[in-house]
mmCIF file of C-alpha atoms in Angstrom:
data_model
loop_
_atom_site.group_PDB
_atom_site.id
_atom_site.type_symbol
_atom_site.label_atom_id
_atom_site.label_comp_id
_atom_site.label_asym_id
_atom_site.label_seq_id
_atom_site.Cartn_x
_atom_site.Cartn_y
_atom_site.Cartn_z
ATOM 1 C CA MET A 1 -64.036 88.864 62.925
ATOM 2 C CA SER A 2 -62.984 91.034 65.849
ATOM 3 C CA ALA A 3 -63.411 94.791 66.124
ATOM 4 C CA ASP A 4 -59.803 95.371 65.048
ATOM 5 C CA GLY A 5 -60.340 93.481 61.781
ATOM 6 C CA TYR A 6 -58.678 90.199 62.736
ATOM 7 C CA LEU A 7 -60.186 86.723 63.001
ATOM 8 C CA PHE A 8 -61.683 84.940 66.014
ATOM 9 C CA HIS A 9 -60.024 81.615 66.872
ATOM 10 C CA THR A 10 -59.044 79.525 69.881
ATOM 11 C CA THR A 11 -55.972 77.782 68.419
ATOM 12 C CA GLN A 12 -52.790 79.113 70.015
ATOM 13 C CA LEU A 13 -49.786 79.184 67.691
ATOM 14 C CA ASP A 14 -46.216 79.190 68.995
ATOM 15 C CA LEU A 15 -45.104 82.412 67.286
ATOM 16 C CA ALA A 16 -41.555 83.720 67.381
ATOM 17 C CA PRO A 17 -41.330 87.201 65.812
ATOM 18 C CA ILE A 18 -38.206 87.708 63.704
ATOM 19 C CA GLY A 19 -38.172 91.326 62.541
ATOM 20 C CA GLY A 20 -39.440 94.209 64.619
ATOM 21 C CA ARG A 21 -41.996 95.173 61.944
ATOM 22 C CA ILE A 22 -42.460 92.013 59.884
ATOM 23 C CA GLY A 23 -42.154 88.257 60.012
ATOM 24 C CA ALA A 24 -42.688 85.454 62.529
ATOM 25 C CA GLU A 25 -41.749 81.792 62.678
ATOM 26 C CA VAL A 26 -44.559 79.382 63.583
ATOM 27 C CA ARG A 27 -42.982 76.611 65.644
ATOM 28 C CA GLY A 28 -44.172 73.057 66.077
ATOM 29 C CA PHE A 29 -47.005 73.250 63.550
ATOM 30 C CA THR A 30 -47.633 70.712 60.782
ATOM 31 C CA LEU A 31 -49.175 72.121 57.622
ATOM 32 C CA ALA A 32 -51.770 69.952 55.887
ATOM 33 C CA GLY A 33 -54.784 70.100 53.610
ATOM 34 C CA ASP A 34 -57.169 68.967 56.329
ATOM 35 C CA LEU A 35 -56.652 71.738 58.896
ATOM 36 C CA ASP A 36 -59.869 72.620 60.688
ATOM 37 C CA ASP A 37 -61.491 76.035 60.479
ATOM 38 C CA ASP A 38 -60.083 77.218 63.806
ATOM 39 C CA GLN A 39 -56.500 76.284 62.875
ATOM 40 C CA THR A 40 -56.934 77.991 59.521
ATOM 41 C CA ALA A 41 -58.283 81.150 61.179
ATOM 42 C CA ALA A 42 -55.297 81.169 63.566
ATOM 43 C CA ILE A 43 -52.848 81.054 60.641
ATOM 44 C CA LEU A 44 -54.665 83.816 58.776
ATOM 45 C CA ASP A 45 -54.833 85.965 61.910
ATOM 46 C CA ALA A 46 -51.077 85.579 62.448
ATOM 47 C CA LEU A 47 -50.469 86.295 58.754
ATOM 48 C CA TYR A 48 -52.380 89.575 58.852
ATOM 49 C CA ARG A 49 -50.500 90.642 61.981
ATOM 50 C CA HIS A 50 -46.977 89.610 60.943
ATOM 51 C CA LYS A 51 -47.291 89.819 57.106
ATOM 52 C CA VAL A 52 -44.983 86.798 56.588
ATOM 53 C CA LEU A 53 -45.044 83.438 58.390
ATOM 54 C CA PHE A 54 -42.294 80.813 58.278
ATOM 55 C CA PHE A 55 -42.665 77.089 58.966
ATOM 56 C CA ARG A 56 -39.596 74.864 59.296
ATOM 57 C CA ASP A 57 -39.417 71.120 58.592
ATOM 58 C CA GLN A 58 -42.463 70.614 56.385
ATOM 59 C CA GLN A 59 -40.781 67.905 54.305
ATOM 60 C CA HIS A 60 -43.975 65.837 54.394
ATOM 61 C CA LEU A 61 -45.671 68.261 51.995
ATOM 62 C CA THR A 62 -46.097 67.117 48.414
ATOM 63 C CA ASP A 63 -47.296 69.136 45.460
ATOM 64 C CA ASP A 64 -50.825 67.863 46.074
ATOM 65 C CA SER A 65 -50.826 68.566 49.813
ATOM 66 C CA GLN A 66 -49.348 72.025 49.274
ATOM 67 C CA GLU A 67 -52.232 72.794 46.932
ATOM 68 C CA ALA A 68 -54.725 71.311 49.399
ATOM 69 C CA PHE A 69 -53.317 73.427 52.233
ATOM 70 C CA ALA A 70 -53.460 76.540 50.042
ATOM 71 C CA ALA A 71 -57.137 75.826 49.394
ATOM 72 C CA ARG A 72 -57.779 76.102 53.148
ATOM 73 C CA LEU A 73 -56.534 79.717 53.039
ATOM 74 C CA GLY A 74 -58.553 80.780 49.996
ATOM 75 C CA ARG A 75 -59.070 79.989 46.326
ATOM 76 C CA PRO A 76 -55.837 78.941 44.580
ATOM 77 C CA VAL A 77 -55.224 80.499 41.173
ATOM 78 C CA PRO A 78 -52.616 79.743 38.488
ATOM 79 C CA HIS A 79 -50.200 82.317 37.139
ATOM 80 C CA PRO A 80 -51.784 84.323 34.281
ATOM 81 C CA THR A 81 -49.061 83.457 31.758
ATOM 82 C CA VAL A 82 -46.550 80.927 33.142
ATOM 83 C CA PRO A 83 -47.673 77.276 32.832
ATOM 84 C CA VAL A 84 -48.181 75.320 36.054
ATOM 85 C CA ARG A 85 -45.918 72.427 36.994
ATOM 86 C CA GLU A 86 -46.867 69.259 35.109
ATOM 87 C CA GLY A 87 -49.397 67.197 37.026
ATOM 88 C CA SER A 88 -50.513 70.068 39.253
ATOM 89 C CA SER A 89 -53.414 72.479 39.090
ATOM 90 C CA TYR A 90 -51.873 75.674 40.462
ATOM 91 C CA LEU A 91 -48.206 75.108 41.365
ATOM 92 C CA LEU A 92 -45.649 77.415 39.801
ATOM 93 C CA GLU A 93 -42.126 75.987 39.893
ATOM 94 C CA LEU A 94 -39.236 78.434 40.232
ATOM 95 C CA ASP A 95 -36.115 76.520 39.193
ATOM 96 C CA SER A 96 -32.812 78.382 38.999
ATOM 97 C CA LEU A 97 -31.779 76.171 36.058
ATOM 98 C CA HIS A 98 -34.718 77.485 34.038
ATOM 99 C CA GLY A 99 -34.783 81.185 34.784
ATOM 100 C CA GLY A 100 -36.437 81.024 38.208
ATOM 101 C CA ARG A 101 -34.530 83.924 39.748
ATOM 102 C CA ALA A 102 -36.696 86.929 40.735
ATOM 103 C CA SER A 103 -33.944 89.193 42.030
ATOM 104 C CA SER A 104 -35.839 92.471 42.163
ATOM 105 C CA TRP A 105 -38.330 93.963 44.601
ATOM 106 C CA HIS A 106 -41.923 93.164 43.672
ATOM 107 C CA THR A 107 -45.394 92.198 44.818
ATOM 108 C CA ASP A 108 -46.659 89.124 42.968
ATOM 109 C CA VAL A 109 -48.644 89.667 39.757
ATOM 110 C CA THR A 110 -49.654 93.307 40.282
ATOM 111 C CA PHE A 111 -50.084 93.646 36.517
ATOM 112 C CA VAL A 112 -53.634 92.213 36.849
ATOM 113 C CA PRO A 113 -56.469 94.009 38.689
ATOM 114 C CA ASP A 114 -57.184 91.333 41.334
ATOM 115 C CA TYR A 115 -53.611 90.323 42.067
ATOM 116 C CA PRO A 116 -53.078 87.517 44.629
ATOM 117 C CA ALA A 117 -54.009 87.941 48.270
ATOM 118 C CA ALA A 118 -51.295 85.582 49.489
ATOM 119 C CA SER A 119 -48.553 83.234 48.319
ATOM 120 C CA ILE A 120 -47.386 79.920 49.773
ATOM 121 C CA LEU A 121 -43.775 79.068 48.854
ATOM 122 C CA ARG A 122 -42.100 75.700 49.577
ATOM 123 C CA ALA A 123 -38.361 75.024 49.375
ATOM 124 C CA VAL A 124 -37.723 71.818 47.399
ATOM 125 C CA THR A 125 -33.989 72.225 46.739
ATOM 126 C CA SER A 126 -31.951 74.802 48.637
ATOM 127 C CA PRO A 127 -28.374 75.908 47.939
ATOM 128 C CA ALA A 128 -25.797 75.224 50.639
ATOM 129 C CA SER A 129 -25.208 78.958 50.885
ATOM 130 C CA GLY A 130 -27.097 81.973 49.578
ATOM 131 C CA GLY A 131 -30.538 82.039 48.032
ATOM 132 C CA ASP A 132 -32.282 83.837 50.894
ATOM 133 C CA THR A 133 -35.532 85.758 50.384
ATOM 134 C CA VAL A 134 -36.227 89.193 51.877
ATOM 135 C CA TRP A 135 -39.676 90.680 52.506
ATOM 136 C CA ALA A 136 -40.674 94.290 53.188
ATOM 137 C CA ASN A 137 -43.761 95.546 55.032
ATOM 138 C CA THR A 138 -45.548 98.012 52.737
ATOM 139 C CA SER A 139 -48.005 99.022 55.451
ATOM 140 C CA ALA A 140 -45.208 100.042 57.822
ATOM 141 C CA ALA A 141 -43.526 101.848 54.921
ATOM 142 C CA TYR A 142 -46.642 103.916 54.211
ATOM 143 C CA GLU A 143 -47.175 104.706 57.887
ATOM 144 C CA ARG A 144 -43.631 106.072 58.187
ATOM 145 C CA LEU A 145 -43.472 108.089 54.965
ATOM 146 C CA PRO A 146 -42.463 111.722 55.478
ATOM 147 C CA ALA A 147 -45.605 113.877 55.480
ATOM 148 C CA PRO A 148 -44.975 115.504 52.052
ATOM 149 C CA LEU A 149 -44.458 112.082 50.403
ATOM 150 C CA LYS A 150 -47.553 110.703 52.090
ATOM 151 C CA THR A 151 -49.597 113.607 50.721
ATOM 152 C CA LEU A 152 -48.143 113.003 47.245
ATOM 153 C CA VAL A 153 -48.898 109.279 47.046
ATOM 154 C CA GLU A 154 -52.386 109.312 48.549
ATOM 155 C CA GLY A 155 -54.000 110.405 45.279
ATOM 156 C CA LEU A 156 -51.422 108.908 42.919
ATOM 157 C CA ARG A 157 -52.071 106.013 40.548
ATOM 158 C CA ALA A 158 -49.649 103.843 38.598
ATOM 159 C CA VAL A 159 -49.738 101.529 35.592
ATOM 160 C CA HIS A 160 -48.316 98.038 36.244
ATOM 161 C CA THR A 161 -47.344 95.664 33.420
ATOM 162 C CA ASN A 162 -45.665 92.296 32.878
ATOM 163 C CA ALA A 163 -43.999 93.736 29.751
ATOM 164 C CA TYR A 164 -41.428 95.599 31.809
ATOM 165 C CA ASP A 165 -37.809 95.940 30.646
ATOM 166 C CA TYR A 166 -36.381 92.655 31.948
ATOM 167 C CA ALA A 167 -32.934 93.304 30.488
ATOM 168 C CA ALA A 168 -32.644 96.731 32.103
ATOM 169 C CA THR A 169 -32.542 95.186 35.585
ATOM 170 C CA ARG A 170 -30.092 92.466 34.479
ATOM 171 C CA PRO A 171 -27.329 93.980 32.329
ATOM 172 C CA ASP A 172 -25.604 90.583 31.960
ATOM 173 C CA VAL A 173 -28.805 88.662 31.207
ATOM 174 C CA ASP A 174 -28.517 85.403 29.285
ATOM 175 C CA PRO A 175 -30.129 85.845 25.827
ATOM 176 C CA GLU A 176 -32.000 82.553 26.289
ATOM 177 C CA LYS A 177 -33.508 83.772 29.580
ATOM 178 C CA LEU A 178 -34.488 87.049 27.953
ATOM 179 C CA GLU A 179 -36.237 85.201 25.145
ATOM 180 C CA ARG A 180 -38.028 82.961 27.660
ATOM 181 C CA HIS A 181 -39.234 86.038 29.526
ATOM 182 C CA ARG A 182 -40.672 87.486 26.341
ATOM 183 C CA ALA A 183 -42.145 84.214 25.053
ATOM 184 C CA VAL A 184 -43.622 82.941 28.331
ATOM 185 C CA PHE A 185 -43.925 85.545 31.078
ATOM 186 C CA ALA A 186 -44.976 88.323 28.685
ATOM 187 C CA SER A 187 -46.790 86.078 26.188
ATOM 188 C CA THR A 188 -49.962 88.045 26.932
ATOM 189 C CA VAL A 189 -49.344 91.668 27.842
ATOM 190 C CA TYR A 190 -51.260 92.902 30.863
ATOM 191 C CA GLU A 191 -51.521 96.478 32.069
ATOM 192 C CA THR A 192 -53.476 97.579 35.117
ATOM 193 C CA GLU A 193 -53.880 100.962 36.773
ATOM 194 C CA HIS A 194 -53.693 100.679 40.569
ATOM 195 C CA PRO A 195 -53.851 103.274 43.330
ATOM 196 C CA VAL A 196 -50.407 103.685 44.893
ATOM 197 C CA VAL A 197 -52.082 103.452 48.301
ATOM 198 C CA ARG A 198 -54.715 100.757 48.772
ATOM 199 C CA LEU A 199 -56.787 99.787 51.802
ATOM 200 C CA HIS A 200 -56.243 96.231 53.010
ATOM 201 C CA PRO A 201 -59.656 94.505 52.865
ATOM 202 C CA VAL A 202 -59.159 92.636 56.172
ATOM 203 C CA THR A 203 -57.056 94.870 58.419
ATOM 204 C CA GLY A 204 -58.115 98.226 56.965
ATOM 205 C CA GLU A 205 -54.460 99.311 56.867
ATOM 206 C CA PRO A 206 -53.259 101.538 54.009
ATOM 207 C CA THR A 207 -50.478 99.773 52.077
ATOM 208 C CA LEU A 208 -48.222 100.874 49.215
ATOM 209 C CA VAL A 209 -48.666 99.174 45.822
ATOM 210 C CA LEU A 210 -45.281 99.544 44.140
ATOM 211 C CA GLY A 211 -42.497 97.250 42.859
ATOM 212 C CA HIS A 212 -40.795 96.430 39.584
ATOM 213 C CA PHE A 213 -43.995 95.892 37.573
ATOM 214 C CA ILE A 214 -44.654 99.641 37.575
ATOM 215 C CA LYS A 215 -44.383 101.079 34.088
ATOM 216 C CA GLN A 216 -45.325 104.688 34.839
ATOM 217 C CA PHE A 217 -47.193 106.876 37.293
ATOM 218 C CA VAL A 218 -50.341 108.396 35.806
ATOM 219 C CA GLY A 219 -49.679 112.007 34.814
ATOM 220 C CA LEU A 220 -45.874 111.741 35.023
ATOM 221 C CA SER A 221 -43.310 111.182 32.303
ATOM 222 C CA SER A 222 -41.334 107.941 32.167
ATOM 223 C CA ARG A 223 -38.236 109.716 33.451
ATOM 224 C CA ASP A 224 -40.062 111.346 36.360
ATOM 225 C CA SER A 225 -41.843 108.070 37.084
ATOM 226 C CA GLN A 226 -38.566 106.190 37.436
ATOM 227 C CA ALA A 227 -37.138 108.862 39.722
ATOM 228 C CA LEU A 228 -40.209 108.815 41.954
ATOM 229 C CA LEU A 229 -40.362 105.021 41.985
ATOM 230 C CA SER A 230 -36.739 104.871 43.147
ATOM 231 C CA LEU A 231 -37.475 107.335 45.922
ATOM 232 C CA LEU A 232 -40.549 105.444 47.122
ATOM 233 C CA GLN A 233 -38.898 102.041 46.850
ATOM 234 C CA GLU A 234 -36.093 103.268 49.102
ATOM 235 C CA GLN A 235 -38.726 104.017 51.729
ATOM 236 C CA VAL A 236 -40.314 100.569 51.376
ATOM 237 C CA THR A 237 -37.072 98.594 51.511
ATOM 238 C CA ARG A 238 -35.477 100.358 54.467
ATOM 239 C CA LEU A 239 -33.856 97.627 56.566
ATOM 240 C CA GLU A 240 -36.169 98.465 59.451
ATOM 241 C CA ASN A 241 -39.154 97.357 57.320
ATOM 242 C CA THR A 242 -37.663 94.014 56.249
ATOM 243 C CA VAL A 243 -37.109 90.421 57.307
ATOM 244 C CA ARG A 244 -34.689 87.926 55.718
ATOM 245 C CA TRP A 245 -35.109 84.136 55.677
ATOM 246 C CA ARG A 246 -32.361 81.502 55.271
ATOM 247 C CA TRP A 247 -34.055 78.608 53.499
ATOM 248 C CA ARG A 248 -33.724 74.931 54.328
ATOM 249 C CA GLU A 249 -35.341 72.181 52.263
ATOM 250 C CA GLY A 250 -38.875 71.638 53.519
ATOM 251 C CA ASP A 251 -39.362 75.226 54.709
ATOM 252 C CA VAL A 252 -42.610 77.000 53.843
ATOM 253 C CA ALA A 253 -43.233 80.747 53.803
ATOM 254 C CA ILE A 254 -46.670 82.352 53.537
ATOM 255 C CA TRP A 255 -46.932 86.058 52.893
ATOM 256 C CA ASP A 256 -49.694 88.630 52.698
ATOM 257 C CA ASN A 257 -49.231 89.769 49.105
ATOM 258 C CA ARG A 258 -51.423 92.818 49.720
ATOM 259 C CA ALA A 259 -49.061 94.204 52.373
ATOM 260 C CA THR A 260 -45.562 93.136 51.293
ATOM 261 C CA GLN A 261 -42.908 93.140 48.626
ATOM 262 C CA HIS A 262 -40.177 90.499 48.355
ATOM 263 C CA TYR A 263 -36.761 89.950 46.774
ATOM 264 C CA ALA A 264 -35.042 86.623 46.066
ATOM 265 C CA VAL A 265 -31.317 87.146 46.631
ATOM 266 C CA ASP A 266 -29.383 85.839 43.593
ATOM 267 C CA ASP A 267 -26.026 85.090 45.256
ATOM 268 C CA TYR A 268 -25.765 81.308 44.914
ATOM 269 C CA ASP A 269 -24.064 81.167 41.485
ATOM 270 C CA ASP A 270 -24.423 77.719 39.864
ATOM 271 C CA GLN A 271 -25.960 75.985 42.878
ATOM 272 C CA ARG A 272 -29.480 74.764 42.238
ATOM 273 C CA ARG A 273 -32.509 76.336 43.936
ATOM 274 C CA VAL A 274 -36.017 74.959 43.355
ATOM 275 C CA MET A 275 -39.110 76.538 44.920
ATOM 276 C CA ARG A 276 -42.785 75.762 44.349
ATOM 277 C CA ARG A 277 -45.463 78.406 44.864
ATOM 278 C CA VAL A 278 -49.233 78.518 45.063
ATOM 279 C CA THR A 279 -51.049 81.852 45.046
ATOM 280 C CA ILE A 280 -54.453 82.671 46.528
ATOM 281 C CA ALA A 281 -57.006 84.746 44.629
ATOM 282 C CA GLY A 282 -57.133 88.390 45.630
ATOM 283 C CA ASP A 283 -59.541 91.284 45.279
ATOM 284 C CA VAL A 284 -59.510 94.474 43.217
ATOM 285 C CA PRO A 285 -57.756 97.210 45.258
ATOM 286 C CA VAL A 286 -59.560 100.355 46.315
ATOM 287 C CA GLY A 287 -57.676 103.587 46.961
ATOM 288 C CA LEU A 288 -58.150 106.086 49.750
ATOM 289 C CA ASP A 289 -60.454 108.041 47.438
ATOM 290 C CA GLY A 290 -62.720 105.028 46.889
ATOM 291 C CA ARG A 291 -61.596 104.476 43.285
ATOM 292 C CA ALA A 292 -60.868 100.879 42.323
ATOM 293 C CA SER A 293 -58.073 99.553 40.129
ATOM 294 C CA ARG A 294 -58.892 99.061 36.465
ATOM 295 C CA ALA A 295 -57.643 96.831 33.662
ATOM 296 C CA LEU A 296 -56.056 98.575 30.681
ATOM 297 C CA LYS A 297 -54.681 95.580 28.708
ATOM 298 C CA PRO A 298 -56.449 93.344 27.997
ATOM 299 C CA ALA A 299 -59.516 95.550 28.405
ATOM 300 C CA ALA A 300 -61.796 94.769 31.328
ATOM 301 C CA GLN A 301 -64.465 93.293 29.032
ATOM 302 C CA ASP A 302 -61.870 90.967 27.514
ATOM 303 C CA LEU A 303 -60.739 89.757 30.951
ATOM 304 C CA ALA A 304 -64.350 88.989 31.839
ATOM 305 C CA ALA A 305 -64.981 87.046 28.620
#
């Protein structure tokens, strides 16, 4: 690892930055489960610098080879509550016909203490129009917070849960989808207290830990928590901090889940959209004050059992 926290490698990637603060396309690279260590280090280095990487024309990837590639980046882990795709070990399928529409800003699985370090998403079926995904750089957002807000969040902590009010963000939600959310996604209720500002374990950058899994800020009422969350989310999702990707079948996106939020745009009506995702095991965040995140539900001893 170099002095600036990034990885040594000799592989040169053809990188085309997309947004000024986030996102780059990697051109002419074939993803596979047998990449050597230097190629893997080059991808991780680019990921830490650009936060999101995009690879076109990866139609050769299968469920098995996507999992094998993910294992080169770290240790794949299944979703805590949603069953994996049949025949796979870690793949989560997001099918628009079965409720796979995550149209709100979030960081993946922040309701557990060691939420994923990265996600690898592959487009299997893409709508002819719509269905883009947008990512936001939470490190750039923290860096550019007004000084009073930065002072406020540096010691603040928040409780994240998967038992959030799904219907509140979707006033026209299908009752069947609401029941599926309760029966599957929230089948086991998790709550975790995270620092609002964490230190990235590789780059050392402070990043904001926010998104729709937040239930409440510690020490604030629910009403005040929602008002503050709206204010902070507006800072994160400023257009200057974002990048938007128009999917084609076979595309792959990899994002640093410790330094981003994302939003799947639900504008494709009854067209079908199928995505398959593998997540990489993360670490327990540590705040600027040195205090780590902690499990509230289930209790830490239960999670370790």
